[in-house]
Amino acid sequence: MKILVTCKRVPDTDQKIRVKEDGSGIDDSNLAYVLNPFDAIAVEEALQIREEHDAGEEIRIVAVGVGIAEYEAELRTALAMGADRAILVENSNTMDPWAVANTIAAIVARESPDLVLMGKQAVDDDANQTGQFLAALLQWPQATFASKIEFGGLALQVARETDQGIEEIEVPLPAVVTADLRLNEPRYASLPSILKARKKEIEIIPYAELQLDISPQLDLLSMKSEISQRRCVMLEDVNSLMEIIRP
Amino acid sequence: MSKSIQTSFDVIVIGAGVAGLSTAMQLAKRGQSVVVLEREQLGNGSTGRAAGLLGQLRGTAESTRMLMDGVEIVLDLEKQADVEIYVQTGSLRIAETPERAEEIADLVTMGKSIGFDIEHLTQAEVAAKLPYMKTDDLLDACYCPTDGHLQPAELVSAYIKVGRKHGVQYHTNCAVTNVIVTGGKATGVETVVGEFHAPLIVNAAGPWSYLVAGLTDTVLPTAAICHHYLTTRPDDSIKIDRFSPAVRNRHHRLYTRPESDGLIVGMYGEEATEYDMESLPSDFDMSAMKARLDDILVATLVYNAGQRFPWITERTSMTITTGIMTFTPDGKPFCGKLPDIEGLFYGSGFCGHGIVQSPTIGVIMADLILEGETSYDIDAIEADRYFDEPEFQTRVDIKAAAYEMHSGYYGNVEGRKQ
């Protein structure tokens, strides 16, 4: 069995993020990048499925990234956590979720995985589209916002987080599943695993080699920072607080 | 700056970590008008990430005396501010090699000679105190029942509460951009919100202190070094009592203490990540620092923690706290003034021990600033001990020396040259 896990490189959003003055994007000077936290959850889930079910039947985990050469750092994170292989489709151009989904679909055609695990969204653009697009392109069943996955060989029992509550569904494999926050807590890579990952190779596929003809569905017009209207003042004592909060 | 803000004081303190807050409080208690200028939020730098372990028996009898006096100050602060700061868990040192066992024997002898409460423990006694720790390989251990830890957040709030009562003013988001020197004397500072004036200025800017010193072309030999510790989440199968003793395990380079039904385990490793503070964003927030999931130093920490606490693995539910410590070439802080500029004082470079040193350091700083002398023997921590020393003038040399000190911090066997 093979699990494909997608890995996006995103700015660490705990930092202070600034928008460029001309609104063309975010100012990336001094920014630290990390593996998209939801993708890290997807990697962790793949590892747990392998740890729990790899009795006799070998489960292979392949990490896939689509983007610039620097993506290697985040694919190394996935390898250090325990993924077996990594593939980088190298493309220096900005891609929208539709283009990324098409690219991953091309990799799925090459790799024939039984399951594609993805973060429900990336924390940089919060698009939350690639997983759904991919399932549609592959004509596979999808389970989005997974907060629990039970692996039953030919099908998965998935608990989905919805606005109405937890929805439990079954999806036959192959399928696309996107991970929500509560699915698990990603591990810090172990020392032996980090050392082992240094020897693992990352397969680089130039984007052009896939010969995809995808027109962008999204145009980024401009970005701007939300200006907070909140003001903080220091109050003298509890009574002055009472005066403010008392109706 | 709004006209209503007071801009002239007796003393300006740069930096609202424990060193600056303690110094400001002590100065105000002695009748000085004091303002603390903080680039970010109060207590949010190294202070906000600290574990706060209090091991009073350190190196010399004088440093032990400083730490013991610090406990008295803390007990008084607890009363005044109505918070619990000092958690007296006791502390253990453990040895699994003959060298470390000798180190412990020396420590017990030294402790007893100055009347400090310390005793050897057998393996069985250690196991009884710390059922969640591997003990079968221990050759010796010693126990100091009056040790424990200081809770950093509570200590900060007490310094501020008592400081405010004595008139200290605190300005946050108020980064100092220049130190004004007139005729060889410091007279004030420029900040992002305007000028403040005082004839006495204290540089307590922690990892940023060498940059603040640089504003007057002064070389302060400190370096910023990254540090991690893990905190395990409560787990019903591993019961960790709130009053379990802290442990120092120098062989594995670990320290540990209980925290909210979990365990804090930190490491002073052989390797570390260094920071050039000038290359960080001007609004850098240390609380947003985060270790990568594949950080090799975190992996080493978890690995070493597992050597002593076998239930800790990469699958253990835990958080990793990441911060920056300020190291010096000899592992001791810089307190006092330098010969170059009148009125400018330093209180920085606490090498990961700022929380527990801060109560007495505040007293020493106030002594030095107002009286020019102190009853403590401060030879080892005097600010001018490297002044104009040719081998501690460039950033490259200073960083190399501080890094070497950090590498040997837990690695070296005490009392012996490596």
XYZ file of C-alpha atoms in Angstrom, chain B residues 44-401:
358
model
C 8.362 38.664 27.424
C 11.976 38.045 26.414
C 14.224 35.354 27.894
C 12.319 35.844 31.165
C 9.061 34.697 29.596
C 10.558 31.414 28.392
C 12.584 30.520 31.495
C 12.204 27.365 33.594
C 13.390 29.182 36.731
C 15.303 26.369 38.433
C 16.838 27.390 41.727
C 19.946 25.436 42.638
C 21.506 27.445 45.404
C 24.752 25.516 45.681
C 26.768 26.960 42.826
C 30.498 27.237 42.256
C 31.515 29.501 45.126
C 30.254 30.202 48.621
C 29.545 33.807 47.584
C 27.285 32.870 44.667
C 25.463 30.479 47.000
C 25.046 33.297 49.532
C 23.584 35.537 46.802
C 21.049 32.868 45.828
C 20.095 32.151 49.446
C 19.565 35.872 50.089
C 17.497 35.944 46.913
C 15.098 33.415 48.422
C 14.551 35.747 51.394
C 13.717 38.597 49.008
C 11.306 36.333 47.129
C 9.545 35.262 50.330
C 9.023 38.917 51.163
C 7.792 39.638 47.617
C 5.266 36.803 47.913
C 3.753 38.520 50.954
C 3.696 41.962 49.396
C 2.290 40.879 46.044
C 0.171 37.958 47.284
C 1.463 35.445 44.718
C 3.257 32.118 44.952
C 6.702 32.457 43.391
C 8.963 29.985 45.174
C 8.029 26.322 44.795
C 10.232 24.413 47.204
C 10.446 21.006 45.556
C 13.991 20.226 46.654
C 16.596 19.304 44.079
C 18.772 16.346 43.183
C 22.054 15.953 41.433
C 22.723 12.491 40.125
C 25.904 10.778 38.985
C 26.310 7.781 36.731
C 30.079 8.040 36.209
C 32.931 8.063 38.773
C 33.861 11.644 37.739
C 30.332 12.872 38.379
C 30.222 10.968 41.662
C 33.390 12.779 42.737
C 31.782 16.067 41.695
C 28.830 15.289 43.946
C 31.092 14.298 46.851
C 32.934 17.642 46.512
C 29.623 19.488 46.381
C 28.315 17.838 49.530
C 31.555 18.669 51.363
C 31.432 22.285 50.169
C 27.754 22.611 51.061
C 28.154 21.207 54.541
C 31.166 23.492 55.171
C 28.955 26.565 54.738
C 26.019 25.099 56.626
C 23.905 24.422 53.520
C 21.313 21.670 53.799
C 22.625 18.852 51.569
C 22.923 15.076 51.883
C 23.854 11.993 49.885
C 20.973 9.780 48.766
C 21.069 6.071 48.009
C 19.708 4.703 44.746
C 16.618 3.438 46.564
C 15.986 6.839 48.128
C 16.253 8.507 44.710
C 13.873 5.949 43.206
C 11.368 6.620 45.980
C 11.466 10.369 45.345
C 11.347 10.066 41.542
C 9.478 6.919 40.527
C 9.310 8.187 36.930
C 13.106 8.368 36.553
C 15.567 5.664 35.561
C 17.806 5.116 38.595
C 19.400 1.688 38.193
C 22.621 3.111 36.743
C 23.253 5.747 39.399
C 26.485 5.690 41.408
C 25.608 8.571 43.720
C 23.146 11.399 44.234
C 22.755 14.362 46.519
C 19.631 16.138 47.675
C 19.107 19.784 48.634
C 15.668 20.083 50.272
C 15.567 23.894 50.226
C 16.030 24.153 46.436
C 13.186 24.312 43.935
C 12.156 26.801 41.309
C 10.862 30.327 41.001
C 7.786 30.764 38.830
C 8.931 33.377 36.288
C 5.529 34.886 35.469
C 4.643 35.303 39.148
C 8.064 36.788 39.888
C 7.589 39.322 37.065
C 4.143 40.298 38.298
C 5.459 40.717 41.848
C 8.351 42.940 40.723
C 5.893 45.094 38.782
C 3.268 45.210 41.520
C 5.762 46.225 44.210
C 7.672 48.459 41.794
C 4.499 50.316 40.860
C 3.674 50.791 44.528
C 6.984 52.608 44.869
C 6.347 54.705 41.784
C 8.154 52.849 39.000
C 6.729 53.686 35.581
C 6.733 51.087 32.810
C 6.590 51.861 29.096
C 6.070 48.991 26.666
C 6.533 49.027 22.869
C 9.169 51.630 23.622
C 12.390 50.494 21.960
C 15.499 52.518 22.752
C 17.130 53.743 19.562
C 19.977 55.833 20.981
C 21.750 56.644 24.234
C 22.466 60.336 24.657
C 25.973 61.034 25.966
C 27.103 64.576 26.790
C 30.697 65.220 27.821
C 31.361 61.578 28.646
C 28.179 61.294 30.732
C 24.967 59.503 29.870
C 22.048 61.911 30.090
C 19.164 60.112 28.469
C 17.889 57.922 25.672
C 16.000 58.318 22.421
C 13.149 55.882 21.900
C 10.595 55.212 19.185
C 8.176 57.470 21.086
C 10.583 60.265 22.048
C 13.356 61.176 24.490
C 13.690 60.293 28.164
C 16.257 61.937 30.433
C 18.120 60.702 33.519
C 21.678 60.930 34.834
C 21.679 57.172 35.499
C 20.884 54.550 32.876
C 20.794 50.768 33.298
C 21.284 48.445 30.334
C 19.311 45.324 31.253
C 18.412 44.440 27.681
C 19.306 40.731 27.904
C 20.210 39.313 24.494
C 19.874 42.828 23.039
C 22.253 44.332 25.631
C 25.290 44.193 23.373
C 23.355 46.151 20.751
C 22.315 48.778 23.317
C 25.965 48.969 24.438
C 26.908 49.431 20.786
C 24.832 52.652 20.712
C 27.650 54.251 22.750
C 30.366 52.299 20.898
C 30.825 50.182 24.012
C 31.767 46.534 23.599
C 29.766 44.234 25.880
C 30.957 40.652 25.462
C 27.608 38.830 25.422
C 26.215 36.472 22.815
C 22.667 35.281 22.097
C 22.262 31.512 22.172
C 19.091 29.533 21.466
C 17.746 27.160 24.110
C 14.976 24.552 24.112
C 13.124 22.665 26.776
C 10.232 20.272 26.525
C 7.169 20.136 28.748
C 5.274 16.849 28.748
C 1.488 17.037 28.875
C -0.211 15.425 31.872
C -0.445 11.662 31.431
C -2.427 9.447 33.812
C 0.115 6.629 33.518
C 3.049 8.844 34.592
C 2.214 10.603 37.791
C 4.392 13.663 38.368
C 3.815 15.300 41.690
C 3.820 19.067 41.806
C 6.516 18.856 44.487
C 8.738 16.268 42.815
C 12.352 17.393 43.185
C 14.149 19.117 40.340
C 16.996 17.049 38.900
C 20.321 18.050 37.380
C 21.828 15.277 35.310
C 25.014 16.723 33.918
C 26.120 13.491 32.259
C 23.121 13.713 29.933
C 23.270 17.536 30.109
C 19.705 17.682 31.438
C 17.758 19.628 34.002
C 14.185 18.879 34.918
C 11.369 19.979 37.178
C 7.621 19.385 37.534
C 5.195 21.699 35.737
C 1.372 21.410 35.852
C 1.310 17.589 36.250
C 3.864 17.294 33.460
C 7.628 17.439 33.398
C 9.947 20.133 32.078
C 13.178 18.724 30.656
C 15.792 21.080 29.241
C 19.282 20.579 27.944
C 22.491 22.560 27.730
C 23.871 20.730 24.706
C 27.297 20.685 23.212
C 25.960 22.427 20.127
C 23.592 25.368 19.932
C 22.105 27.813 17.473
C 23.493 31.333 17.758
C 21.621 34.512 16.918
C 22.837 37.865 15.722
C 20.211 40.047 17.355
C 20.794 42.807 14.774
C 19.588 40.487 12.015
C 16.220 39.818 13.674
C 13.210 42.001 12.775
C 12.975 45.147 14.912
C 9.638 43.933 16.301
C 10.887 40.377 16.932
C 8.728 38.645 19.539
C 10.545 35.864 21.398
C 7.265 34.230 22.400
C 6.613 33.442 18.714
C 9.846 31.449 18.370
C 9.163 27.914 17.297
C 11.370 24.884 16.718
C 11.063 23.045 13.413
C 9.675 19.514 13.626
C 13.032 18.281 12.302
C 15.280 20.477 14.462
C 18.272 18.315 15.362
C 18.812 20.111 18.672
C 15.226 19.352 19.709
C 15.724 15.743 18.596
C 18.887 15.570 20.722
C 16.996 17.005 23.692
C 14.217 14.415 23.339
C 16.804 11.653 22.868
C 18.776 12.640 25.961
C 15.582 13.087 27.987
C 14.676 9.521 27.031
C 18.001 8.279 28.404
C 16.976 9.364 31.904
C 13.188 9.223 31.516
C 12.625 6.208 29.220
C 8.912 7.008 28.787
C 9.833 10.180 26.885
C 10.081 9.529 23.139
C 9.268 11.510 20.004
C 5.712 10.161 20.360
C 5.252 11.664 23.822
C 2.698 14.440 23.921
C 4.736 17.554 24.676
C 5.361 21.174 23.873
C 8.782 22.556 23.012
C 9.657 25.971 24.411
C 12.235 27.894 22.410
C 13.986 31.047 23.527
C 17.231 32.956 23.571
C 19.732 33.083 26.439
C 22.494 35.624 26.907
C 25.879 34.007 27.409
C 29.223 35.497 28.411
C 32.772 34.119 27.997
C 32.982 32.935 31.625
C 29.345 32.050 32.311
C 28.935 34.949 34.760
C 26.818 38.080 34.309
C 28.014 41.656 33.899
C 26.966 43.930 36.765
C 28.066 47.493 37.307
C 29.640 50.176 35.171
C 32.426 50.403 32.621
C 35.202 53.016 32.601
C 34.115 54.635 29.315
C 30.851 56.444 30.109
C 29.729 57.947 33.395
C 26.219 57.059 34.556
C 25.790 53.985 32.349
C 25.340 50.666 34.182
C 24.992 47.070 33.020
C 22.984 44.145 34.353
C 23.069 41.473 31.709
C 24.485 38.102 30.620
C 22.857 35.745 33.091
C 23.606 32.607 31.055
C 20.269 30.899 31.644
C 20.167 31.699 35.371
C 18.623 35.154 35.368
C 15.358 34.304 37.116
C 16.985 32.987 40.277
C 19.803 35.526 40.343
C 17.517 38.504 39.748
C 16.311 39.142 43.337
C 19.809 39.730 44.714
C 21.134 41.243 41.477
C 18.525 44.003 41.906
C 19.989 44.788 45.333
C 23.566 44.685 44.043
C 22.709 46.916 41.088
C 20.965 49.439 43.357
C 23.989 49.376 45.710
C 26.404 49.995 42.843
C 24.278 52.687 41.196
C 23.513 54.673 44.344
C 26.431 53.904 46.682
C 29.168 52.875 44.262
C 29.794 49.732 46.344
C 28.063 46.673 47.723
C 28.530 44.315 50.646
C 28.628 41.349 48.256
C 31.906 40.155 46.802
C 31.241 40.875 43.134
C 34.702 40.255 41.671
C 33.365 37.391 39.566
C 30.459 39.356 38.093
C 31.877 42.850 37.773
C 31.032 44.417 34.435
C 34.544 45.688 33.690
C 36.395 42.385 33.882
C 36.801 42.153 30.107
C 36.945 45.872 29.402
C 39.537 46.649 26.712
C 40.768 43.037 26.810
C 42.036 42.610 23.242
C 40.674 39.065 22.820
C 37.080 40.152 23.612
C 36.560 43.070 21.228
C 35.135 41.639 18.003
C 31.784 39.882 17.628
C 33.560 36.860 16.159
C 35.829 36.458 19.206
C 33.065 37.172 21.721
C 30.675 34.719 20.084
C 33.335 32.008 19.949
C 34.170 32.440 23.641
